[in-house]
Each structure stands twice: as structure tokens, then as C-alpha cells.
Coordinates of C-alpha atoms in Angstrom, one line a residue:
X19 CA -6.2 -4.3 -28.9
X20 CA -6.5 -1.1 -26.4
X21 CA -6.3 -0.6 -22.9
X22 CA -10.0 0.5 -23.2
X23 CA -10.9 -2.9 -24.6
X24 CA -9.9 -4.9 -21.3
X25 CA -10.7 -6.6 -19.1
X26 CA -11.9 -9.1 -21.5
X27 CA -14.2 -11.5 -19.1
X28 CA -15.1 -14.8 -21.0
X29 CA -16.0 -18.5 -20.4
X30 CA -12.9 -19.3 -18.7
X31 CA -14.5 -17.0 -15.7
X32 CA -17.5 -18.9 -15.2
X33 CA -17.6 -19.5 -11.2
X34 CA -19.7 -22.6 -11.9
X35 CA -16.5 -24.3 -13.8
X36 CA -15.2 -27.2 -12.1
X37 CA -11.9 -29.5 -13.1
X38 CA -11.7 -33.2 -13.5
X39 CA -8.6 -32.3 -11.3
X40 CA -10.6 -32.7 -8.0
X41 CA -8.2 -30.5 -5.8
X42 CA -8.8 -27.6 -8.0
X43 CA -12.4 -27.3 -6.6
X44 CA -11.6 -26.6 -3.3
X45 CA -12.8 -22.9 -2.5
X46 CA -9.9 -22.3 -0.4
X47 CA -7.3 -23.5 -3.5
X48 CA -5.2 -20.9 -4.9
X49 CA -5.0 -22.5 -8.7
X50 CA -9.0 -23.1 -9.4
X51 CA -9.6 -23.8 -13.1
X52 CA -10.4 -20.0 -13.4
X53 CA -6.6 -19.2 -12.7
X54 CA -4.3 -21.5 -14.5
X55 CA -1.2 -19.7 -14.2
X56 CA 1.6 -20.5 -16.0
X57 CA 5.1 -21.5 -14.7
X58 CA 8.4 -23.8 -15.1
X59 CA 9.1 -26.8 -13.3
X60 CA 11.5 -29.5 -13.2
X61 CA 10.4 -33.2 -11.7
X62 CA 12.2 -34.3 -8.6
X63 CA 12.4 -37.7 -9.9
X64 CA 13.0 -39.1 -13.6
X65 CA 13.5 -36.3 -16.1
X66 CA 15.2 -33.1 -14.9
X67 CA 14.8 -31.0 -18.3
X68 CA 12.8 -28.1 -17.2
X69 CA 9.5 -28.1 -18.3
X70 CA 6.5 -25.4 -18.6
X71 CA 3.4 -26.2 -17.1
X72 CA -0.3 -24.8 -15.8
X73 CA -1.0 -24.9 -11.8
X74 CA -4.1 -26.8 -11.5
X75 CA -5.2 -27.5 -7.7
X76 CA -2.3 -29.6 -6.3
X77 CA -1.1 -30.6 -9.6
X78 CA 1.2 -29.2 -12.7
X79 CA -0.4 -29.9 -15.8
X80 CA 2.7 -30.6 -18.1
X81 CA 2.3 -28.4 -21.4
X82 CA 5.6 -29.8 -23.0
X83 CA 4.6 -33.1 -22.4
X84 CA 1.3 -32.8 -24.0
X85 CA 2.4 -30.9 -26.7
X86 CA 5.2 -33.8 -27.5
X87 CA 2.0 -36.2 -27.4
X88 CA 0.1 -34.0 -30.0
X89 CA -2.4 -32.9 -27.1
X90 CA -2.1 -29.2 -28.1
X91 CA -2.1 -29.8 -31.8
X92 CA -4.9 -27.4 -32.7
X93 CA -3.0 -24.5 -31.3
X94 CA -1.2 -22.3 -33.6
X95 CA 2.5 -24.0 -34.2
X96 CA 4.5 -21.3 -32.7
X97 CA 2.5 -21.7 -29.4
X98 CA 3.1 -25.2 -29.4
X99 CA 6.9 -24.6 -30.0
X100 CA 6.8 -22.3 -27.3
X101 CA 5.4 -24.4 -24.3
X102 CA 8.2 -26.8 -25.5
X103 CA 10.7 -24.5 -24.3
X104 CA 12.5 -24.2 -20.8
X105 CA 11.2 -20.8 -20.0
X106 CA 8.2 -18.8 -20.7
X107 CA 10.2 -16.1 -22.9
X108 CA 9.0 -17.5 -26.1
X109 CA 5.4 -17.8 -24.9
X110 CA 5.8 -14.1 -23.8
X111 CA 6.7 -12.6 -27.1
X112 CA 3.6 -14.1 -28.8
X113 CA 1.2 -11.6 -27.2
X114 CA -2.1 -11.7 -25.7
X115 CA -3.9 -12.9 -28.4
X116 CA -1.8 -16.2 -28.4
X117 CA -2.0 -16.2 -24.7
X118 CA -5.7 -16.2 -24.3
X119 CA -6.0 -18.9 -27.0
X120 CA -3.8 -21.2 -24.6
X121 CA -5.8 -20.1 -21.9
X122 CA -9.0 -21.1 -23.5
X123 CA -7.9 -24.4 -24.7
X124 CA -6.3 -25.3 -21.5
X125 CA -9.5 -24.5 -19.7
X126 CA -11.9 -26.8 -22.0
X127 CA -9.2 -29.5 -21.6
X128 CA -9.3 -29.3 -17.9
X129 CA -13.1 -29.2 -17.2
X130 CA -15.0 -31.6 -15.4
X131 CA -17.0 -32.5 -18.6
X132 CA -13.5 -32.5 -20.9
X133 CA -13.9 -35.3 -23.4
X134 CA -11.1 -38.0 -23.5
X135 CA -10.2 -36.8 -19.9
X136 CA -8.6 -39.8 -18.8
X137 CA -6.0 -39.6 -21.7
X138 CA -4.6 -36.5 -20.1
X139 CA -4.1 -37.6 -16.5
X140 CA -0.7 -38.9 -17.3
X141 CA 0.3 -35.0 -18.1
X142 CA -0.2 -34.0 -14.3
X143 CA 2.5 -33.8 -12.2
X144 CA 1.9 -33.6 -8.0
X145 CA 3.1 -30.0 -7.2
X146 CA 5.2 -31.9 -4.3
X147 CA 7.0 -33.9 -6.9
X148 CA 8.5 -31.0 -8.7
X149 CA 10.8 -28.2 -8.2
X150 CA 9.4 -24.5 -9.1
X151 CA 11.8 -22.7 -11.3
X152 CA 12.2 -19.3 -12.2
X153 CA 9.2 -18.6 -15.0
X154 CA 11.6 -16.8 -17.5
X155 CA 15.0 -15.6 -17.9
X156 CA 15.1 -12.1 -16.5
X157 CA 17.1 -9.7 -19.1
X158 CA 16.2 -6.7 -16.9
X159 CA 14.7 -5.9 -13.7
X160 CA 13.4 -2.4 -13.0
X161 CA 11.9 -1.6 -9.8
X162 CA 9.4 1.1 -9.4
X163 CA 8.1 3.1 -5.9
X164 CA 4.3 3.6 -7.1
X165 CA 2.8 3.7 -3.6
X166 CA 2.7 7.1 -2.3
X167 CA 1.9 6.0 1.3
X168 CA 5.1 4.1 1.4
X169 CA 7.0 6.9 -0.6
X170 CA 5.7 9.1 1.8
X171 CA 6.2 7.2 4.9
X172 CA 10.0 7.0 4.0
X173 CA 10.2 10.4 3.2
X174 CA 8.8 11.3 6.7
X175 CA 11.5 9.5 8.0
X176 CA 14.7 10.9 6.2
X177 CA 13.2 14.3 5.3
X178 CA 10.4 15.1 7.7
X179 CA 10.3 18.6 6.5
X180 CA 10.0 17.7 2.8
X181 CA 8.8 13.8 2.8
X182 CA 7.4 14.0 -0.8
X183 CA 9.5 15.1 -3.4
X184 CA 7.8 17.4 -6.1
X185 CA 8.2 15.4 -8.8
X186 CA 6.7 12.3 -7.5
X187 CA 3.0 12.8 -8.4
X188 CA 4.5 13.4 -12.0
X189 CA 6.8 10.8 -12.7
X190 CA 6.4 7.1 -12.0
X191 CA 9.9 7.0 -10.2
X192 CA 12.2 3.5 -10.8
X193 CA 15.6 2.5 -10.6
X194 CA 17.4 -0.4 -12.6
X195 CA 17.5 -3.5 -10.4
X196 CA 20.2 -6.6 -10.8
X197 CA 18.6 -9.3 -12.9
X198 CA 21.5 -12.1 -11.8
X199 CA 20.1 -12.2 -8.2
X200 CA 16.6 -12.9 -9.0
X201 CA 15.4 -15.9 -7.3
X202 CA 12.7 -18.4 -7.0
X203 CA 10.5 -18.9 -3.8
X204 CA 12.2 -21.0 -1.3
X205 CA 15.7 -19.8 -2.1
X206 CA 17.7 -19.1 1.0
X207 CA 18.8 -15.7 1.4
X208 CA 22.0 -14.9 2.9
X209 CA 22.5 -11.6 5.0
X210 CA 24.6 -9.2 2.8
X211 CA 27.8 -7.6 4.0
X212 CA 28.3 -3.5 3.0
X213 CA 29.6 0.0 4.0
X214 CA 27.6 1.0 7.1
X215 CA 27.9 4.2 9.0
X216 CA 26.4 4.3 12.4
X217 CA 24.5 7.1 13.6
X218 CA 27.1 9.9 14.8
X219 CA 30.3 8.1 13.4
X220 CA 32.4 10.1 11.1
X221 CA 33.1 7.3 8.7
X222 CA 31.8 4.0 7.6
X223 CA 32.7 0.5 8.8
X224 CA 32.2 -2.7 7.0
X225 CA 30.0 -5.6 8.0
X226 CA 27.0 -7.4 7.9
X227 CA 23.8 -5.7 7.8
X228 CA 21.9 -5.4 11.2
X229 CA 18.9 -3.8 9.3
X230 CA 17.6 -6.4 6.9
X231 CA 14.1 -6.1 5.8
X232 CA 11.9 -7.4 3.3
X233 CA 9.6 -5.3 0.9
X234 CA 6.2 -6.7 -0.1
X235 CA 5.9 -6.0 -3.9
X236 CA 4.1 -7.4 -7.0
X237 CA 6.1 -7.9 -10.3
X238 CA 4.7 -7.4 -13.9
X239 CA 6.5 -9.7 -16.7
X240 CA 6.8 -8.3 -19.8
X241 CA 5.4 -9.7 -22.9
X242 CA 6.1 -8.5 -26.6
X243 CA 8.8 -6.0 -26.4
X244 CA 9.2 -2.6 -28.2
X245 CA 12.0 -1.5 -30.8
X246 CA 14.3 0.7 -29.8
X247 CA 13.7 4.3 -29.9
X248 CA 9.6 3.2 -30.2
X249 CA 7.7 4.2 -27.1
X250 CA 4.4 2.3 -26.1
X251 CA 1.5 4.6 -25.6
X252 CA -1.0 4.3 -23.1
X253 CA -3.4 2.6 -25.1
X254 CA -1.5 -0.3 -26.4
X255 CA 0.8 -0.8 -22.8
X256 CA -1.0 -3.6 -21.6
X257 CA -0.9 -5.4 -25.1
X258 CA 2.8 -5.5 -24.1
X259 CA 2.2 -7.3 -20.6
X260 CA 2.4 -11.0 -19.6
X261 CA 1.1 -11.5 -16.4
X262 CA 2.2 -11.1 -12.2
X263 CA 3.6 -12.7 -9.6
X264 CA 4.5 -11.8 -5.9
X265 CA 8.0 -10.2 -5.3
X266 CA 10.1 -9.6 -2.1
X267 CA 12.4 -7.0 -2.8
X268 CA 15.0 -7.7 0.1
X269 CA 16.7 -4.7 1.7
X270 CA 19.2 -3.6 3.8
X271 CA 18.2 -0.3 5.1
X272 CA 21.6 0.3 6.9
X273 CA 23.6 0.0 3.6
X274 CA 21.0 1.8 1.8
X275 CA 20.9 4.6 4.0
X276 CA 24.6 5.3 3.4
X277 CA 24.9 5.0 0.0
X278 CA 21.6 5.8 -1.5
X279 CA 22.7 9.4 -1.9
X280 CA 23.1 10.8 -4.7
X281 CA 22.2 7.7 -7.1
X282 CA 19.6 5.8 -5.4
X283 CA 19.7 2.1 -4.4
X284 CA 22.9 -0.1 -5.3
X285 CA 24.2 -2.7 -3.1
X286 CA 21.7 -2.8 -0.5
X287 CA 18.9 -4.5 -2.6
X288 CA 21.5 -6.4 -5.5
X289 CA 21.9 -9.5 -3.0
X290 CA 18.6 -11.0 -3.6
X291 CA 14.8 -10.7 -5.1
X292 CA 12.6 -13.5 -4.6
X293 CA 9.7 -14.1 -6.8
X294 CA 6.4 -16.7 -6.7
X295 CA 6.9 -19.0 -9.2
X296 CA 3.4 -18.9 -11.1
X297 CA 2.8 -16.2 -13.5
X298 CA -1.3 -15.0 -12.8
X299 CA -1.9 -13.8 -16.6
X300 CA -3.8 -10.7 -16.7
X301 CA -6.7 -12.6 -18.7
X302 CA -6.8 -14.5 -15.5
X303 CA -7.3 -11.3 -13.6
X304 CA -9.9 -9.6 -16.0
X305 CA -12.5 -10.0 -13.5
X306 CA -10.6 -8.2 -10.9
X307 CA -10.1 -4.8 -12.8
X308 CA -10.9 -1.5 -10.8
X309 CA -10.3 2.1 -11.2
X310 CA -6.9 3.8 -11.4
X311 CA -6.0 4.9 -7.7
X312 CA -8.2 8.1 -7.2
X313 CA -5.8 11.1 -6.7
X314 CA -6.6 13.5 -3.7
X315 CA -8.1 16.7 -4.7
X316 CA -5.3 19.3 -5.4
X317 CA -3.1 16.5 -7.0
X318 CA -1.7 17.1 -10.5
X319 CA -3.5 15.0 -13.2
X320 CA -0.9 12.6 -15.1
X321 CA 0.8 14.1 -17.9
X322 CA -1.1 12.9 -21.5
X323 CA 1.5 10.2 -22.2
X324 CA 0.4 8.8 -18.8
X325 CA -3.1 9.1 -19.3
X326 CA -6.0 7.3 -20.9
X327 CA -9.4 6.7 -20.5
X328 CA -9.0 2.9 -20.3
X329 CA -6.3 3.2 -17.4
X330 CA -8.8 5.7 -15.7
X331 CA -11.6 2.8 -15.8
X332 CA -9.6 -0.3 -15.2
X333 CA -6.2 0.3 -14.8
X334 CA -6.1 -0.9 -11.3
X335 CA -5.9 -4.5 -9.9
X336 CA -7.6 -5.6 -6.4
X337 CA -5.2 -8.2 -5.7
X338 CA -5.1 -8.7 -1.6
X339 CA -1.6 -9.0 -0.6
X340 CA -0.2 -10.4 3.0
X341 CA 3.0 -10.9 5.2
X342 CA 3.5 -13.1 7.2
X343 CA 6.7 -14.1 9.7
X344 CA 8.0 -16.8 11.1
X345 CA 11.1 -17.1 13.4
X346 CA 13.4 -19.9 14.0
X347 CA 12.0 -20.2 17.8
X348 CA 8.3 -20.1 16.4
X349 CA 8.7 -22.9 14.3
X350 CA 10.8 -25.0 17.0
X351 CA 7.6 -24.3 18.9
X352 CA 5.2 -25.5 16.2
X353 CA 3.9 -21.9 16.3
X354 CA 2.0 -20.5 13.1
X355 CA 3.4 -17.6 11.4
X356 CA 2.3 -14.0 12.6
X357 CA 0.9 -11.8 10.0
X358 CA 2.6 -8.7 10.1
X359 CA 0.7 -6.9 7.1
X360 CA -2.6 -6.9 5.1
X361 CA -2.7 -4.5 1.9
X362 CA -4.0 -4.1 -1.5
X363 CA -2.6 -3.4 -4.9
X364 CA -5.3 -1.1 -5.7
X365 CA -3.9 1.3 -3.7
X366 CA -1.0 2.0 -6.0
X367 CA -0.5 5.5 -7.2
X368 CA 0.8 4.5 -10.5
X369 CA -0.7 1.3 -12.8
X370 CA 1.1 -1.1 -14.2
X371 CA 0.0 0.3 -17.4
X372 CA 1.6 4.0 -16.5
X373 CA 4.8 2.1 -15.6
X374 CA 5.1 0.4 -19.3
X375 CA 4.3 3.6 -21.1
X376 CA 6.8 5.8 -18.8
X377 CA 9.4 3.4 -19.1
X378 CA 9.3 3.3 -22.8
X379 CA 8.9 6.9 -23.3
X380 CA 12.1 7.8 -24.4
X381 CA 12.4 5.1 -26.7
X382 CA 14.0 2.6 -23.8
X383 CA 13.3 -1.2 -25.5
X384 CA 11.6 -3.7 -23.1
X385 CA 12.1 -7.4 -23.7
X386 CA 10.0 -10.3 -23.4
X387 CA 10.5 -11.7 -19.5
X388 CA 11.8 -8.5 -18.5
X389 CA 10.2 -7.6 -14.7
X390 CA 8.9 -4.3 -13.8
X391 CA 8.2 -4.5 -9.8
X392 CA 5.9 -2.3 -8.3
X393 CA 7.9 -1.1 -5.4
X394 CA 7.0 -1.6 -2.0
X395 CA 2.9 -1.8 -1.3
X396 CA 2.1 -0.1 1.6
X397 CA -1.7 1.2 2.2
X398 CA -3.0 4.2 4.4
X399 CA -3.5 2.2 7.7
X400 CA -0.7 0.7 9.7
X401 CA -1.8 -2.9 9.8
X402 CA -1.4 -2.4 5.5
X403 CA 2.4 -1.2 5.5
X404 CA 4.5 -3.3 3.6
X405 CA 8.1 -3.0 4.8
X406 CA 9.6 -3.3 8.6
X407 CA 11.2 -0.1 7.9
X408 CA 7.6 1.2 7.9
X409 CA 6.0 -1.0 10.8
X410 CA 8.7 -0.3 13.2
X411 CA 9.1 3.1 12.1
X412 CA 12.7 2.6 11.6
X413 CA 13.3 0.3 14.6
X414 CA 11.7 2.8 17.3
X415 CA 8.6 0.3 17.3
X416 CA 9.7 -3.2 17.8
X417 CA 7.1 -5.7 16.8
X418 CA 6.6 -8.7 19.6
X419 CA 6.3 -11.9 18.1
X420 CA 3.9 -15.0 19.9
X421 CA 7.1 -16.2 21.6
X422 CA 8.3 -13.1 23.2
X423 CA 10.5 -12.2 20.7
X424 CA 10.8 -8.3 19.6
X425 CA 11.6 -7.6 15.6
X426 CA 12.9 -4.2 14.3
X427 CA 14.6 -5.7 11.7
X428 CA 15.2 -9.2 10.2
X429 CA 16.8 -11.7 12.3
X430 CA 19.1 -14.6 11.3
X431 CA 16.2 -17.7 10.9
X432 CA 13.5 -15.6 10.2
X433 CA 11.4 -16.8 7.2
X434 CA 9.1 -14.0 5.7
X435 CA 6.2 -15.4 3.6
X436 CA 4.4 -13.3 1.0
X437 CA 0.8 -14.1 -0.2
X438 CA -1.6 -13.0 -2.6
X439 CA -5.0 -13.5 -3.9
X440 CA -8.4 -12.0 -5.4
X441 CA -11.4 -12.2 -4.6
X442 CA -15.2 -10.6 -5.7
X443 CA -18.4 -11.6 -5.5
X444 CA -19.8 -13.4 -8.5
X445 CA -16.4 -14.7 -9.4
X446 CA -14.0 -17.7 -8.3
X447 CA -11.3 -16.6 -6.1
X448 CA -7.8 -17.1 -7.3
X449 CA -4.5 -17.0 -5.8
X450 CA -0.5 -16.2 -6.5
X451 CA 0.5 -19.0 -4.1
X452 CA 3.5 -18.0 -2.1
X453 CA 7.2 -16.3 -2.3
X454 CA 9.0 -17.4 0.5
X455 CA 12.8 -16.8 1.9
X456 CA 14.7 -17.8 5.2
X457 CA 17.4 -15.6 6.2
X458 CA 20.7 -17.0 7.1
X459 CA 23.7 -15.5 8.3

């Protein structure tokens, strides 16, 4: 299977499909039967063992329990074994064909006209009764810098005479993040401490960050890996991809400013990275593929190992992304969260296929469950910027909240909410759910 053969739109994307799970038929629902995202959960009452499931409406369809009962016996034994695990890593290792077969089978089981649907109801668990877990054991985490708008904005603040370094348009820039501090949505984020050098000071001091920020990102979970020393070519890059989630890569800007030269981010980002719990498979996203970002005239074309006809024609993804903020005072006043930005993954300079191909081009081996993040998703307009660093222009243009509070960077008690969805005429809207996190001292 090559990238040029993606995307595959099939019966599972039919917008007329409805589910016997009534909540999945609500047009505003993130998890209709056309989505079928995968995740891991534990029941709040009863068996605390993690199970793999599919989000459908306001329910989780327990794949592990269904497999134990023989409901999935028509699937290959390797797939049945994989959905009986505690995480998605085993399923990720099986590849796109096995995942597509599981998707089609699950779609048929959950359709309104499914035979024997009454016998399937026991495998539903209300989402309000489960604890959503990290979907995979993340062995390695790489954070890219794929938005040319974000890179140019940040460069303009710190290098006004040379905002975009010359390698940016040739190389998908990335750094090795910290996998151990990846947490699921809803996990409290403690304000980090570190070395900070105040403007004009001769030496740094040590203390809590005063410029804590969020970064709106999208993450790709790796599917089947590659052997060490064996690069993945562009035409095969998406065969090694499993699905997407929302990412908030929390960043301490004052710590980052002092430490990032010469080797880049370190403690300013390693304290927490939040993920949404449901993984939207690339097959679910097939109707929402778009051409790769159109480079401005005069920009260099990607080098041959980062280029393919399939990537040029459908390497992008039209995912709408939203960031909201709720302060402690706003919640106490029953004030709804305020939207800070609205952007699209389609504006990224580098595609996920290019990130996979570049990451492995030197022979680096990726493994099932590894996470590749896009970097901050910022668009070309002021209302599409994916961080407070940009929205407040390094704190010089504070944002006023409905309560009258001003925000240059995040304060204790602030909750950041990231949402994502795809919508296109002729197809059912699908969503990513939410990625939330509250900052504490």
C-alpha cells in the first residue's frame, strides 16, 4: 500500500449510517459511527483492569470483553489477541490492513440494522463511568516544528533580523521530547521550576516559571515500526502511521529562553505533555484529506526523499483545532470558557508523512506507540495562533477575560481546553474529543 493509494473512502464513511447506540446519531456528537476512535479505559466500578475500546456516542464499546465472549471471532487471531491487551501497542504493530478490517467489522456490529444487536449491549460502558487512560505505552516522543507561521512568529520575537533560519524550509525540524511525562487529558499540571534569567540580569535565579504557556498540537501514533538502519520511503510513510490525537505541549517560556541555546528545549518542556485519550485512525480521516501545504513562490521544493505525488495530492489533513481558556474565577462565576484561537492542521508546512520519512531517513528505528507531535499549529491570522507566546506577543499584548482578568501567560487555576474536529460536505462530522489540563502551583 502506497501513500498514493490513500485515502480509502469505503462503506464505513457513508453519511447515512446510523448506530443502535442512539447518542451516536446526534449531529453534534464527536463519536458517530463514521469515526470509531480507539482508546484504553478502566471502569470506575467493578473490574479495574484496563480494556481497549471504541468510542461510540457517549459510550465505550468494550472490545476486550467482546473478544472474550467470542463476538470478534471472525477476525484474525492476532487482532483478537491485540484487542485483549491493556494498551493499543499490539494493535498498532499489526498495520493498516488489520486496523481497516477491525474498523469495518466494528462498523457492522454497531450499525442500526446490525443483527443480534441486543446481544451486544452488555459490551457498552457509559463514558461517564470510565477512567480514560493513555492509549499506548509511548516509548519515544518526538516534537516537530512544522508550522511555518509559528516558526516565523517565534523567530521574529527572538531574532527580528533573521526570523526564519535557512534550514527550516529544507528540514522538518524536531527534538526528542520526554515520554515519561506524557499524561492523559484531565491530569493536573504543576507549574514547573527552573533557571530563569530576568531581562537585563547578569545571572539566572531558580524558581517557578512566570511565563507558563500551552502549545496547540496534533500527535501521530506510529503503527508498525521499521528496522534499525532501514529508512521509510515517502510512498510507504503512512503505512507506518496509526492515528491522530490532540496534544498540549505545555511550555515554560522563561525557562526555555534561558536554556534553549545551543541544544534546544529541555526542562522547559519535559515536565508535562497532555494527550486526548481517543486515537482517530487515519482511515476515519480519509474523507478529510487535502493537498499538502502550497509553498509560496520562491520556496525550495522538498528534497526527493521528502516528496511524492501522493503527499502532494493528499498529504494534508483538514482538522479544525480550537483552544479555550477558563480561569478559576470564570468557573466560580459560571462563565463559559473563552475561545482563544481557531486554526487548521491543513496549514502545516510539513506533513506527517514527511515527518515519518525524515525521522527514519538516517536509519532511526520507530516503534509501535511512538508519538510524533506536529509542533504548535498556528495559522496566518491573529485568531489562529496556537500559543499565548504568539497571541500576547511575548506578553506585551495581554488578553482580557470576561471577568476582567488579564492574561499574558497562564496563571494557577487556569484550565486549557483543546478540541478538534473534521467537517466536509457530503460526509459526517467527526471529532477528537477534548484535551484538558488545569494548572496548579
